[in-house]
Protein backbone atom coordinates (compact mmCIF):
# COMPACT_ATOMS: atom_id res chain seq x y z
CA UNK A 1 0.00 0.00 0.00
CA UNK A 2 1.31 3.44 -0.91
CA UNK A 3 2.24 5.67 1.97
CA UNK A 4 0.34 8.94 1.79
CA UNK A 5 2.38 12.09 1.39
CA UNK A 6 1.71 15.25 3.36
CA UNK A 7 1.12 18.71 1.92
CA UNK A 8 4.58 19.48 0.48
CA UNK A 9 6.62 22.30 1.91
CA UNK A 10 4.21 22.90 4.79
CA UNK A 11 4.59 19.98 7.17
CA UNK A 12 7.63 19.33 9.28
CA UNK A 13 9.21 15.90 9.32
CA UNK A 14 7.79 13.35 11.75
CA UNK A 15 10.56 13.64 14.33
CA UNK A 16 10.31 17.42 14.27
CA UNK A 17 6.55 17.33 14.74
CA UNK A 18 6.97 14.90 17.64
CA UNK A 19 9.42 17.25 19.33
CA UNK A 20 7.00 20.13 18.82
CA UNK A 21 4.19 18.22 20.52
CA UNK A 22 6.51 17.34 23.38
CA UNK A 23 7.32 21.05 23.77
CA UNK A 24 3.62 21.98 23.78
CA UNK A 25 2.78 19.29 26.34
CA UNK A 26 5.79 20.25 28.46
CA UNK A 27 4.83 23.93 28.62
CA UNK A 28 1.17 23.09 29.17
CA UNK A 29 2.19 21.10 32.26
CA UNK A 30 4.60 23.83 33.43
CA UNK A 31 2.13 26.69 32.98
CA UNK A 32 -0.77 24.66 34.32
CA UNK A 33 0.97 23.50 37.49
CA UNK A 34 2.30 27.02 38.09
CA UNK A 35 -1.22 28.45 37.82
CA UNK A 36 -2.61 25.86 40.24
CA UNK A 37 0.24 26.38 42.69
CA UNK A 38 -0.01 30.16 42.55
CA UNK A 39 -3.77 30.02 43.08
CA UNK A 40 -3.41 27.83 46.17
CA UNK A 41 -0.58 29.87 47.72
CA UNK A 42 -2.37 33.15 47.02
CA UNK A 43 -5.52 31.77 48.66
CA UNK A 44 -3.50 30.71 51.70
CA UNK A 45 -1.77 34.10 51.90
CA UNK A 46 -5.09 35.94 51.64
CA UNK A 47 -6.48 33.90 54.53
CA UNK A 48 -3.31 34.26 56.57
CA UNK A 49 -3.19 38.03 56.30
CA UNK A 50 -6.96 38.54 56.34
CA UNK A 51 -7.05 40.03 52.85
CA UNK A 52 -10.64 40.13 51.50
CA UNK A 53 -9.80 38.40 48.22
CA UNK A 54 -12.31 36.08 46.58
CA UNK A 55 -11.00 32.72 45.42
CA UNK A 56 -12.47 33.16 41.95
CA UNK A 57 -10.60 36.49 41.63
CA UNK A 58 -7.37 34.71 42.43
CA UNK A 59 -8.12 31.90 39.96
CA UNK A 60 -8.89 34.32 37.13
CA UNK A 61 -5.72 36.31 37.82
CA UNK A 62 -3.48 33.26 38.00
CA UNK A 63 -4.93 31.26 35.09
CA UNK A 64 -5.34 34.13 32.61
CA UNK A 65 -1.59 34.66 32.27
CA UNK A 66 -0.53 31.05 31.44
CA UNK A 67 -3.58 30.63 29.19
CA UNK A 68 -2.48 33.53 27.00
CA UNK A 69 1.11 32.25 27.04
CA UNK A 70 -0.06 28.87 25.78
CA UNK A 71 -2.05 30.57 23.02
CA UNK A 72 1.09 32.42 21.93
CA UNK A 73 3.38 29.39 22.22
CA UNK A 74 2.73 27.87 18.75
CA UNK A 75 3.67 31.16 17.07
CA UNK A 76 6.93 31.32 19.03
CA UNK A 77 7.76 27.75 18.07
CA UNK A 78 7.12 28.60 14.41
CA UNK A 79 9.42 31.61 14.79
CA UNK A 80 12.12 29.30 16.11
CA UNK A 81 11.71 27.23 12.92
CA UNK A 82 11.81 30.33 10.74
CA UNK A 83 14.84 31.93 12.41
CA UNK A 84 17.00 29.13 13.85
CA UNK A 85 19.90 30.26 16.02
CA UNK A 86 23.20 28.71 14.97
CA UNK A 87 26.78 29.82 15.31
CA UNK A 88 26.57 31.50 11.91
CA UNK A 89 23.08 33.02 12.27
CA UNK A 90 22.55 34.12 15.87
CA UNK A 91 23.93 37.64 15.34
CA UNK A 92 21.56 38.19 12.44
CA UNK A 93 18.49 36.70 14.08
CA UNK A 94 18.92 37.81 17.71
CA UNK A 95 17.40 41.29 17.05
CA UNK A 96 14.29 39.53 15.72
CA UNK A 97 13.94 37.69 19.01
CA UNK A 98 14.41 40.86 21.04
CA UNK A 99 11.60 42.49 19.06
CA UNK A 100 9.63 39.28 19.41
CA UNK A 101 9.96 39.40 23.19
CA UNK A 102 8.43 42.89 23.19
CA UNK A 103 5.58 41.69 20.95
CA UNK A 104 5.11 38.63 23.18
CA UNK A 105 4.81 40.84 26.28
CA UNK A 106 2.43 43.28 24.58
CA UNK A 107 0.13 40.48 23.40
CA UNK A 108 0.43 38.68 26.72
CA UNK A 109 -0.55 41.76 28.76
CA UNK A 110 -3.37 42.65 26.37
CA UNK A 111 -4.82 39.14 26.32
CA UNK A 112 -4.40 38.71 30.05
CA UNK A 113 -6.20 41.97 30.84
CA UNK A 114 -9.02 41.17 28.42
CA UNK A 115 -9.55 37.76 30.01
CA UNK A 116 -9.58 39.32 33.45
CA UNK A 117 -11.98 42.06 32.39
CA UNK A 118 -14.31 39.45 30.91
CA UNK A 119 -13.99 37.08 33.87
CA UNK A 120 -14.62 39.77 36.45
CA UNK A 121 -17.58 41.06 34.46
CA UNK A 122 -19.15 37.59 34.41
CA UNK A 123 -18.73 37.46 38.16
CA UNK A 124 -20.42 40.82 38.58
CA UNK A 125 -17.26 42.67 39.50
CA UNK A 126 -14.89 45.14 37.87
CA UNK A 127 -11.22 44.57 37.06
CA UNK A 128 -8.84 47.53 37.28
CA UNK A 129 -5.52 46.94 35.44
CA UNK A 130 -4.01 50.08 36.95
CA UNK A 131 -1.19 51.96 35.24
CA UNK A 132 -0.79 50.19 31.88
CA UNK A 133 2.72 51.51 31.25
CA UNK A 134 3.95 50.34 34.62
CA UNK A 135 2.18 47.04 34.13
CA UNK A 136 3.97 46.50 30.80
CA UNK A 137 7.39 47.17 32.35
CA UNK A 138 6.59 44.89 35.28
CA UNK A 139 5.34 42.08 33.05
CA UNK A 140 8.20 42.44 30.56
CA UNK A 141 10.74 41.78 33.30
CA UNK A 142 9.01 38.42 33.78
CA UNK A 143 7.87 37.74 30.22
CA UNK A 144 11.31 38.28 28.69
CA UNK A 145 12.76 35.55 30.91
CA UNK A 146 9.96 33.17 29.95
CA UNK A 147 10.26 34.09 26.27
CA UNK A 148 14.00 33.52 26.00
CA UNK A 149 13.87 30.38 28.11
CA UNK A 150 11.34 28.92 25.68
CA UNK A 151 13.55 29.96 22.75
CA UNK A 152 16.66 28.48 24.35
CA UNK A 153 14.93 25.24 25.27
CA UNK A 154 13.35 24.93 21.82
CA UNK A 155 16.71 25.27 20.07
CA UNK A 156 18.37 22.92 22.57
CA UNK A 157 15.74 20.25 21.91
CA UNK A 158 16.14 20.68 18.15
CA UNK A 159 19.93 20.49 18.44
CA UNK A 160 19.73 17.32 20.52
CA UNK A 161 17.22 15.84 18.08
CA UNK A 162 19.58 16.51 15.18
CA UNK A 163 22.45 14.89 17.06
CA UNK A 164 20.41 11.74 17.55
CA UNK A 165 19.10 11.76 14.00
CA UNK A 166 22.31 12.88 12.34
CA UNK A 167 22.91 16.18 10.58
CA UNK A 168 24.45 16.26 7.12
CA UNK A 169 26.86 18.80 5.67
CA UNK A 170 28.91 19.18 2.53
CA UNK A 171 32.47 17.98 2.86
CA UNK A 172 34.75 20.95 3.48
CA UNK A 173 37.87 21.55 1.47
CA UNK A 174 41.01 20.31 3.26
CA UNK A 175 43.49 22.77 4.77
CA UNK A 176 46.18 21.43 2.47
CA UNK A 177 46.09 19.71 -0.87
CA UNK A 178 43.37 19.33 -3.45
CA UNK A 179 39.69 19.16 -2.50
CA UNK A 180 38.35 15.73 -1.67
CA UNK A 181 35.86 16.08 -4.50
CA UNK A 182 34.71 18.69 -7.00
CA UNK A 183 32.87 21.40 -5.10
CA UNK A 184 30.18 21.71 -7.76
CA UNK A 185 29.33 17.98 -7.81
CA UNK A 186 29.78 16.49 -4.34
CA UNK A 187 29.95 12.70 -4.31
CA UNK A 188 29.57 12.38 -0.54
CA UNK A 189 28.02 14.18 2.39
CA UNK A 190 29.40 14.19 5.90
CA UNK A 191 26.88 13.13 8.55
CA UNK A 192 27.56 13.86 12.22
CA UNK A 193 25.55 11.74 14.61
CA UNK A 194 26.10 11.62 18.38
CA UNK A 195 29.62 12.95 17.98
CA UNK A 196 30.62 10.46 15.28
CA UNK A 197 31.16 11.23 11.60
CA UNK A 198 30.35 9.01 8.66
CA UNK A 199 29.96 9.53 4.94
CA UNK A 200 26.78 9.28 2.89
CA UNK A 201 27.27 8.78 -0.82
CA UNK A 202 25.34 11.12 -3.08
CA UNK A 203 24.42 8.03 -5.10
CA UNK A 204 22.52 6.70 -2.07
CA UNK A 205 20.25 9.73 -1.79
CA UNK A 206 16.74 8.77 -2.87
CA UNK A 207 15.21 12.23 -2.71
CA UNK A 208 15.53 15.57 -0.93
CA UNK A 209 12.68 17.48 0.70
CA UNK A 210 12.64 21.13 1.78
CA UNK A 211 11.86 21.46 5.51
CA UNK A 212 12.07 25.03 6.73
CA UNK A 213 15.70 26.11 6.87
CA UNK A 214 16.85 22.56 6.16
CA UNK A 215 16.68 20.01 3.39
CA UNK A 216 16.02 16.43 4.46
CA UNK A 217 18.15 13.95 2.54
CA UNK A 218 16.35 10.59 2.34
CA UNK A 219 18.85 7.72 2.49
CA UNK A 220 17.64 4.15 3.02
CA UNK A 221 14.44 5.21 4.85
CA UNK A 222 16.29 7.72 7.06
CA UNK A 223 16.22 11.50 6.82
CA UNK A 224 19.37 13.52 7.40
CA UNK A 225 18.83 17.30 7.67
CA UNK A 226 21.20 19.43 5.64
CA UNK A 227 21.38 23.13 6.44
CA UNK A 228 20.71 24.45 2.96
CA UNK A 229 17.96 25.55 0.62
CA UNK A 230 16.59 23.09 -1.89
CA UNK A 231 17.61 25.37 -4.77
CA UNK A 232 21.22 25.53 -3.52
CA UNK A 233 21.36 21.75 -3.18
CA UNK A 234 19.81 21.20 -6.60
CA UNK A 235 22.45 23.41 -8.18
CA UNK A 236 25.17 21.08 -6.85
CA UNK A 237 23.58 17.81 -7.92
CA UNK A 238 23.93 16.19 -11.34
CA UNK A 239 20.83 17.29 -13.33
CA UNK A 240 20.98 14.06 -15.32
CA UNK A 241 20.54 12.09 -12.08
CA UNK A 242 18.49 14.30 -9.78
CA UNK A 243 15.36 16.06 -11.00
CA UNK A 244 13.27 18.81 -9.44
CA UNK A 245 9.67 17.58 -9.38
CA UNK A 246 8.07 20.04 -6.97
CA UNK A 247 8.97 23.24 -5.19
CA UNK A 248 9.68 21.06 -2.14
CA UNK A 249 11.16 17.93 -3.72
CA UNK A 250 14.16 16.81 -5.76
CA UNK A 251 14.21 13.10 -6.60
CA UNK A 252 16.77 10.65 -7.88
CA UNK A 253 15.40 9.55 -11.22
CA UNK A 254 16.46 5.93 -10.74
CA UNK A 255 14.25 5.73 -7.62
CA UNK A 256 11.06 6.64 -9.53
CA UNK A 257 9.25 3.45 -10.48
CA UNK A 258 6.02 4.93 -11.83
CA UNK A 259 4.32 8.22 -12.60
CA UNK A 260 0.60 8.45 -11.98
CA UNK A 261 -1.03 11.31 -13.92
CA UNK A 262 -3.58 13.44 -12.10
CA UNK A 263 -5.92 16.21 -13.13
CA UNK A 264 -4.58 19.60 -14.22
CA UNK A 265 -1.29 18.13 -15.38
CA UNK A 266 -0.02 17.14 -11.95
CA UNK A 267 1.16 13.65 -11.05
CA UNK A 268 2.16 11.31 -8.26
CA UNK A 269 5.58 9.71 -8.23
CA UNK A 270 5.77 6.17 -6.92
CA UNK A 271 9.20 5.62 -5.43
CA UNK A 272 11.12 2.37 -5.11
CA UNK A 273 10.45 2.11 -1.36
CA UNK A 274 6.68 2.53 -1.81
CA UNK A 275 6.53 6.21 -0.87
CA UNK A 276 4.38 8.49 -3.01
CA UNK A 277 5.65 11.99 -3.73
CA UNK A 278 3.94 14.88 -5.54
CA UNK A 279 4.97 16.11 -8.96
CA UNK A 280 3.64 19.50 -9.99
CA UNK A 281 2.67 20.44 -13.53
CA UNK A 282 5.51 22.95 -13.68
CA UNK A 283 8.17 20.23 -13.35
CA UNK A 284 6.52 17.24 -14.99
CA UNK A 285 7.80 17.98 -18.50
CA UNK A 286 11.33 18.42 -17.19
CA UNK A 287 11.05 15.03 -15.53
CA UNK A 288 9.95 13.45 -18.79
CA UNK A 289 12.79 15.13 -20.66
CA UNK A 290 15.44 13.83 -18.25
CA UNK A 291 13.86 10.38 -18.40
CA UNK A 292 14.49 10.41 -22.14
CA UNK A 293 10.97 11.39 -23.19
CA UNK A 294 9.44 8.17 -21.92
CA UNK A 295 7.62 8.03 -18.62
CA UNK A 296 7.76 4.86 -16.50
CA UNK A 297 4.70 2.70 -16.49
CA UNK A 298 1.70 4.59 -15.19
CA UNK A 299 0.64 3.43 -11.74
CA UNK A 300 -2.91 2.27 -11.46
CA UNK A 301 -5.17 2.01 -8.44
CSV table of C-alpha atoms in Angstrom, one decimal:
chain,number,residue,atom,x,y,z
A,1,UNK,CA,0.0,0.0,0.0
A,2,UNK,CA,1.3,3.4,-0.9
A,3,UNK,CA,2.2,5.7,2.0
A,4,UNK,CA,0.3,8.9,1.8
A,5,UNK,CA,2.4,12.1,1.4
A,6,UNK,CA,1.7,15.3,3.4
A,7,UNK,CA,1.1,18.7,1.9
A,8,UNK,CA,4.6,19.5,0.5
A,9,UNK,CA,6.6,22.3,1.9
A,10,UNK,CA,4.2,22.9,4.8
A,11,UNK,CA,4.6,20.0,7.2
A,12,UNK,CA,7.6,19.3,9.3
A,13,UNK,CA,9.2,15.9,9.3
A,14,UNK,CA,7.8,13.3,11.7
A,15,UNK,CA,10.6,13.6,14.3
A,16,UNK,CA,10.3,17.4,14.3
A,17,UNK,CA,6.6,17.3,14.7
A,18,UNK,CA,7.0,14.9,17.6
A,19,UNK,CA,9.4,17.2,19.3
A,20,UNK,CA,7.0,20.1,18.8
A,21,UNK,CA,4.2,18.2,20.5
A,22,UNK,CA,6.5,17.3,23.4
A,23,UNK,CA,7.3,21.0,23.8
A,24,UNK,CA,3.6,22.0,23.8
A,25,UNK,CA,2.8,19.3,26.3
A,26,UNK,CA,5.8,20.3,28.5
A,27,UNK,CA,4.8,23.9,28.6
A,28,UNK,CA,1.2,23.1,29.2
A,29,UNK,CA,2.2,21.1,32.3
A,30,UNK,CA,4.6,23.8,33.4
A,31,UNK,CA,2.1,26.7,33.0
A,32,UNK,CA,-0.8,24.7,34.3
A,33,UNK,CA,1.0,23.5,37.5
A,34,UNK,CA,2.3,27.0,38.1
A,35,UNK,CA,-1.2,28.5,37.8
A,36,UNK,CA,-2.6,25.9,40.2
A,37,UNK,CA,0.2,26.4,42.7
A,38,UNK,CA,0.0,30.2,42.6
A,39,UNK,CA,-3.8,30.0,43.1
A,40,UNK,CA,-3.4,27.8,46.2
A,41,UNK,CA,-0.6,29.9,47.7
A,42,UNK,CA,-2.4,33.2,47.0
A,43,UNK,CA,-5.5,31.8,48.7
A,44,UNK,CA,-3.5,30.7,51.7
A,45,UNK,CA,-1.8,34.1,51.9
A,46,UNK,CA,-5.1,35.9,51.6
A,47,UNK,CA,-6.5,33.9,54.5
A,48,UNK,CA,-3.3,34.3,56.6
A,49,UNK,CA,-3.2,38.0,56.3
A,50,UNK,CA,-7.0,38.5,56.3
A,51,UNK,CA,-7.0,40.0,52.8
A,52,UNK,CA,-10.6,40.1,51.5
A,53,UNK,CA,-9.8,38.4,48.2
A,54,UNK,CA,-12.3,36.1,46.6
A,55,UNK,CA,-11.0,32.7,45.4
A,56,UNK,CA,-12.5,33.2,42.0
A,57,UNK,CA,-10.6,36.5,41.6
A,58,UNK,CA,-7.4,34.7,42.4
A,59,UNK,CA,-8.1,31.9,40.0
A,60,UNK,CA,-8.9,34.3,37.1
A,61,UNK,CA,-5.7,36.3,37.8
A,62,UNK,CA,-3.5,33.3,38.0
A,63,UNK,CA,-4.9,31.3,35.1
A,64,UNK,CA,-5.3,34.1,32.6
A,65,UNK,CA,-1.6,34.7,32.3
A,66,UNK,CA,-0.5,31.0,31.4
A,67,UNK,CA,-3.6,30.6,29.2
A,68,UNK,CA,-2.5,33.5,27.0
A,69,UNK,CA,1.1,32.3,27.0
A,70,UNK,CA,-0.1,28.9,25.8
A,71,UNK,CA,-2.1,30.6,23.0
A,72,UNK,CA,1.1,32.4,21.9
A,73,UNK,CA,3.4,29.4,22.2
A,74,UNK,CA,2.7,27.9,18.7
A,75,UNK,CA,3.7,31.2,17.1
A,76,UNK,CA,6.9,31.3,19.0
A,77,UNK,CA,7.8,27.7,18.1
A,78,UNK,CA,7.1,28.6,14.4
A,79,UNK,CA,9.4,31.6,14.8
A,80,UNK,CA,12.1,29.3,16.1
A,81,UNK,CA,11.7,27.2,12.9
A,82,UNK,CA,11.8,30.3,10.7
A,83,UNK,CA,14.8,31.9,12.4
A,84,UNK,CA,17.0,29.1,13.8
A,85,UNK,CA,19.9,30.3,16.0
A,86,UNK,CA,23.2,28.7,15.0
A,87,UNK,CA,26.8,29.8,15.3
A,88,UNK,CA,26.6,31.5,11.9
A,89,UNK,CA,23.1,33.0,12.3
A,90,UNK,CA,22.5,34.1,15.9
A,91,UNK,CA,23.9,37.6,15.3
A,92,UNK,CA,21.6,38.2,12.4
A,93,UNK,CA,18.5,36.7,14.1
A,94,UNK,CA,18.9,37.8,17.7
A,95,UNK,CA,17.4,41.3,17.1
A,96,UNK,CA,14.3,39.5,15.7
A,97,UNK,CA,13.9,37.7,19.0
A,98,UNK,CA,14.4,40.9,21.0
A,99,UNK,CA,11.6,42.5,19.1
A,100,UNK,CA,9.6,39.3,19.4
A,101,UNK,CA,10.0,39.4,23.2
A,102,UNK,CA,8.4,42.9,23.2
A,103,UNK,CA,5.6,41.7,21.0
A,104,UNK,CA,5.1,38.6,23.2
A,105,UNK,CA,4.8,40.8,26.3
A,106,UNK,CA,2.4,43.3,24.6
A,107,UNK,CA,0.1,40.5,23.4
A,108,UNK,CA,0.4,38.7,26.7
A,109,UNK,CA,-0.5,41.8,28.8
A,110,UNK,CA,-3.4,42.7,26.4
A,111,UNK,CA,-4.8,39.1,26.3
A,112,UNK,CA,-4.4,38.7,30.1
A,113,UNK,CA,-6.2,42.0,30.8
A,114,UNK,CA,-9.0,41.2,28.4
A,115,UNK,CA,-9.5,37.8,30.0
A,116,UNK,CA,-9.6,39.3,33.5
A,117,UNK,CA,-12.0,42.1,32.4
A,118,UNK,CA,-14.3,39.5,30.9
A,119,UNK,CA,-14.0,37.1,33.9
A,120,UNK,CA,-14.6,39.8,36.5
A,121,UNK,CA,-17.6,41.1,34.5
A,122,UNK,CA,-19.2,37.6,34.4
A,123,UNK,CA,-18.7,37.5,38.2
A,124,UNK,CA,-20.4,40.8,38.6
A,125,UNK,CA,-17.3,42.7,39.5
A,126,UNK,CA,-14.9,45.1,37.9
A,127,UNK,CA,-11.2,44.6,37.1
A,128,UNK,CA,-8.8,47.5,37.3
A,129,UNK,CA,-5.5,46.9,35.4
A,130,UNK,CA,-4.0,50.1,37.0
A,131,UNK,CA,-1.2,52.0,35.2
A,132,UNK,CA,-0.8,50.2,31.9
A,133,UNK,CA,2.7,51.5,31.2
A,134,UNK,CA,3.9,50.3,34.6
A,135,UNK,CA,2.2,47.0,34.1
A,136,UNK,CA,4.0,46.5,30.8
A,137,UNK,CA,7.4,47.2,32.4
A,138,UNK,CA,6.6,44.9,35.3
A,139,UNK,CA,5.3,42.1,33.0
A,140,UNK,CA,8.2,42.4,30.6
A,141,UNK,CA,10.7,41.8,33.3
A,142,UNK,CA,9.0,38.4,33.8
A,143,UNK,CA,7.9,37.7,30.2
A,144,UNK,CA,11.3,38.3,28.7
A,145,UNK,CA,12.8,35.5,30.9
A,146,UNK,CA,10.0,33.2,30.0
A,147,UNK,CA,10.3,34.1,26.3
A,148,UNK,CA,14.0,33.5,26.0
A,149,UNK,CA,13.9,30.4,28.1
A,150,UNK,CA,11.3,28.9,25.7
A,151,UNK,CA,13.5,30.0,22.7
A,152,UNK,CA,16.7,28.5,24.3
A,153,UNK,CA,14.9,25.2,25.3
A,154,UNK,CA,13.4,24.9,21.8
A,155,UNK,CA,16.7,25.3,20.1
A,156,UNK,CA,18.4,22.9,22.6
A,157,UNK,CA,15.7,20.2,21.9
A,158,UNK,CA,16.1,20.7,18.2
A,159,UNK,CA,19.9,20.5,18.4
A,160,UNK,CA,19.7,17.3,20.5
A,161,UNK,CA,17.2,15.8,18.1
A,162,UNK,CA,19.6,16.5,15.2
A,163,UNK,CA,22.5,14.9,17.1
A,164,UNK,CA,20.4,11.7,17.5
A,165,UNK,CA,19.1,11.8,14.0
A,166,UNK,CA,22.3,12.9,12.3
A,167,UNK,CA,22.9,16.2,10.6
A,168,UNK,CA,24.4,16.3,7.1
A,169,UNK,CA,26.9,18.8,5.7
A,170,UNK,CA,28.9,19.2,2.5
A,171,UNK,CA,32.5,18.0,2.9
A,172,UNK,CA,34.7,20.9,3.5
A,173,UNK,CA,37.9,21.6,1.5
A,174,UNK,CA,41.0,20.3,3.3
A,175,UNK,CA,43.5,22.8,4.8
A,176,UNK,CA,46.2,21.4,2.5
A,177,UNK,CA,46.1,19.7,-0.9
A,178,UNK,CA,43.4,19.3,-3.4
A,179,UNK,CA,39.7,19.2,-2.5
A,180,UNK,CA,38.3,15.7,-1.7
A,181,UNK,CA,35.9,16.1,-4.5
A,182,UNK,CA,34.7,18.7,-7.0
A,183,UNK,CA,32.9,21.4,-5.1
A,184,UNK,CA,30.2,21.7,-7.8
A,185,UNK,CA,29.3,18.0,-7.8
A,186,UNK,CA,29.8,16.5,-4.3
A,187,UNK,CA,29.9,12.7,-4.3
A,188,UNK,CA,29.6,12.4,-0.5
A,189,UNK,CA,28.0,14.2,2.4
A,190,UNK,CA,29.4,14.2,5.9
A,191,UNK,CA,26.9,13.1,8.6
A,192,UNK,CA,27.6,13.9,12.2
A,193,UNK,CA,25.6,11.7,14.6
A,194,UNK,CA,26.1,11.6,18.4
A,195,UNK,CA,29.6,13.0,18.0
A,196,UNK,CA,30.6,10.5,15.3
A,197,UNK,CA,31.2,11.2,11.6
A,198,UNK,CA,30.4,9.0,8.7
A,199,UNK,CA,30.0,9.5,4.9
A,200,UNK,CA,26.8,9.3,2.9
A,201,UNK,CA,27.3,8.8,-0.8
A,202,UNK,CA,25.3,11.1,-3.1
A,203,UNK,CA,24.4,8.0,-5.1
A,204,UNK,CA,22.5,6.7,-2.1
A,205,UNK,CA,20.2,9.7,-1.8
A,206,UNK,CA,16.7,8.8,-2.9
A,207,UNK,CA,15.2,12.2,-2.7
A,208,UNK,CA,15.5,15.6,-0.9
A,209,UNK,CA,12.7,17.5,0.7
A,210,UNK,CA,12.6,21.1,1.8
A,211,UNK,CA,11.9,21.5,5.5
A,212,UNK,CA,12.1,25.0,6.7
A,213,UNK,CA,15.7,26.1,6.9
A,214,UNK,CA,16.8,22.6,6.2
A,215,UNK,CA,16.7,20.0,3.4
A,216,UNK,CA,16.0,16.4,4.5
A,217,UNK,CA,18.1,13.9,2.5
A,218,UNK,CA,16.4,10.6,2.3
A,219,UNK,CA,18.8,7.7,2.5
A,220,UNK,CA,17.6,4.2,3.0
A,221,UNK,CA,14.4,5.2,4.9
A,222,UNK,CA,16.3,7.7,7.1
A,223,UNK,CA,16.2,11.5,6.8
A,224,UNK,CA,19.4,13.5,7.4
A,225,UNK,CA,18.8,17.3,7.7
A,226,UNK,CA,21.2,19.4,5.6
A,227,UNK,CA,21.4,23.1,6.4
A,228,UNK,CA,20.7,24.5,3.0
A,229,UNK,CA,18.0,25.5,0.6
A,230,UNK,CA,16.6,23.1,-1.9
A,231,UNK,CA,17.6,25.4,-4.8
A,232,UNK,CA,21.2,25.5,-3.5
A,233,UNK,CA,21.4,21.8,-3.2
A,234,UNK,CA,19.8,21.2,-6.6
A,235,UNK,CA,22.5,23.4,-8.2
A,236,UNK,CA,25.2,21.1,-6.8
A,237,UNK,CA,23.6,17.8,-7.9
A,238,UNK,CA,23.9,16.2,-11.3
A,239,UNK,CA,20.8,17.3,-13.3
A,240,UNK,CA,21.0,14.1,-15.3
A,241,UNK,CA,20.5,12.1,-12.1
A,242,UNK,CA,18.5,14.3,-9.8
A,243,UNK,CA,15.4,16.1,-11.0
A,244,UNK,CA,13.3,18.8,-9.4
A,245,UNK,CA,9.7,17.6,-9.4
A,246,UNK,CA,8.1,20.0,-7.0
A,247,UNK,CA,9.0,23.2,-5.2
A,248,UNK,CA,9.7,21.1,-2.1
A,249,UNK,CA,11.2,17.9,-3.7
A,250,UNK,CA,14.2,16.8,-5.8
A,251,UNK,CA,14.2,13.1,-6.6
A,252,UNK,CA,16.8,10.6,-7.9
A,253,UNK,CA,15.4,9.6,-11.2
A,254,UNK,CA,16.5,5.9,-10.7
A,255,UNK,CA,14.3,5.7,-7.6
A,256,UNK,CA,11.1,6.6,-9.5
A,257,UNK,CA,9.2,3.4,-10.5
A,258,UNK,CA,6.0,4.9,-11.8
A,259,UNK,CA,4.3,8.2,-12.6
A,260,UNK,CA,0.6,8.4,-12.0
A,261,UNK,CA,-1.0,11.3,-13.9
A,262,UNK,CA,-3.6,13.4,-12.1
A,263,UNK,CA,-5.9,16.2,-13.1
A,264,UNK,CA,-4.6,19.6,-14.2
A,265,UNK,CA,-1.3,18.1,-15.4
A,266,UNK,CA,0.0,17.1,-11.9
A,267,UNK,CA,1.2,13.7,-11.0
A,268,UNK,CA,2.2,11.3,-8.3
A,269,UNK,CA,5.6,9.7,-8.2
A,270,UNK,CA,5.8,6.2,-6.9
A,271,UNK,CA,9.2,5.6,-5.4
A,272,UNK,CA,11.1,2.4,-5.1
A,273,UNK,CA,10.4,2.1,-1.4
A,274,UNK,CA,6.7,2.5,-1.8
A,275,UNK,CA,6.5,6.2,-0.9
A,276,UNK,CA,4.4,8.5,-3.0
A,277,UNK,CA,5.7,12.0,-3.7
A,278,UNK,CA,3.9,14.9,-5.5
A,279,UNK,CA,5.0,16.1,-9.0
A,280,UNK,CA,3.6,19.5,-10.0
A,281,UNK,CA,2.7,20.4,-13.5
A,282,UNK,CA,5.5,23.0,-13.7
A,283,UNK,CA,8.2,20.2,-13.3
A,284,UNK,CA,6.5,17.2,-15.0
A,285,UNK,CA,7.8,18.0,-18.5
A,286,UNK,CA,11.3,18.4,-17.2
A,287,UNK,CA,11.0,15.0,-15.5
A,288,UNK,CA,9.9,13.5,-18.8
A,289,UNK,CA,12.8,15.1,-20.7
A,290,UNK,CA,15.4,13.8,-18.2
A,291,UNK,CA,13.9,10.4,-18.4
A,292,UNK,CA,14.5,10.4,-22.1
A,293,UNK,CA,11.0,11.4,-23.2
A,294,UNK,CA,9.4,8.2,-21.9
A,295,UNK,CA,7.6,8.0,-18.6
A,296,UNK,CA,7.8,4.9,-16.5
A,297,UNK,CA,4.7,2.7,-16.5
A,298,UNK,CA,1.7,4.6,-15.2
A,299,UNK,CA,0.6,3.4,-11.7
A,300,UNK,CA,-2.9,2.3,-11.5
A,301,UNK,CA,-5.2,2.0,-8.4
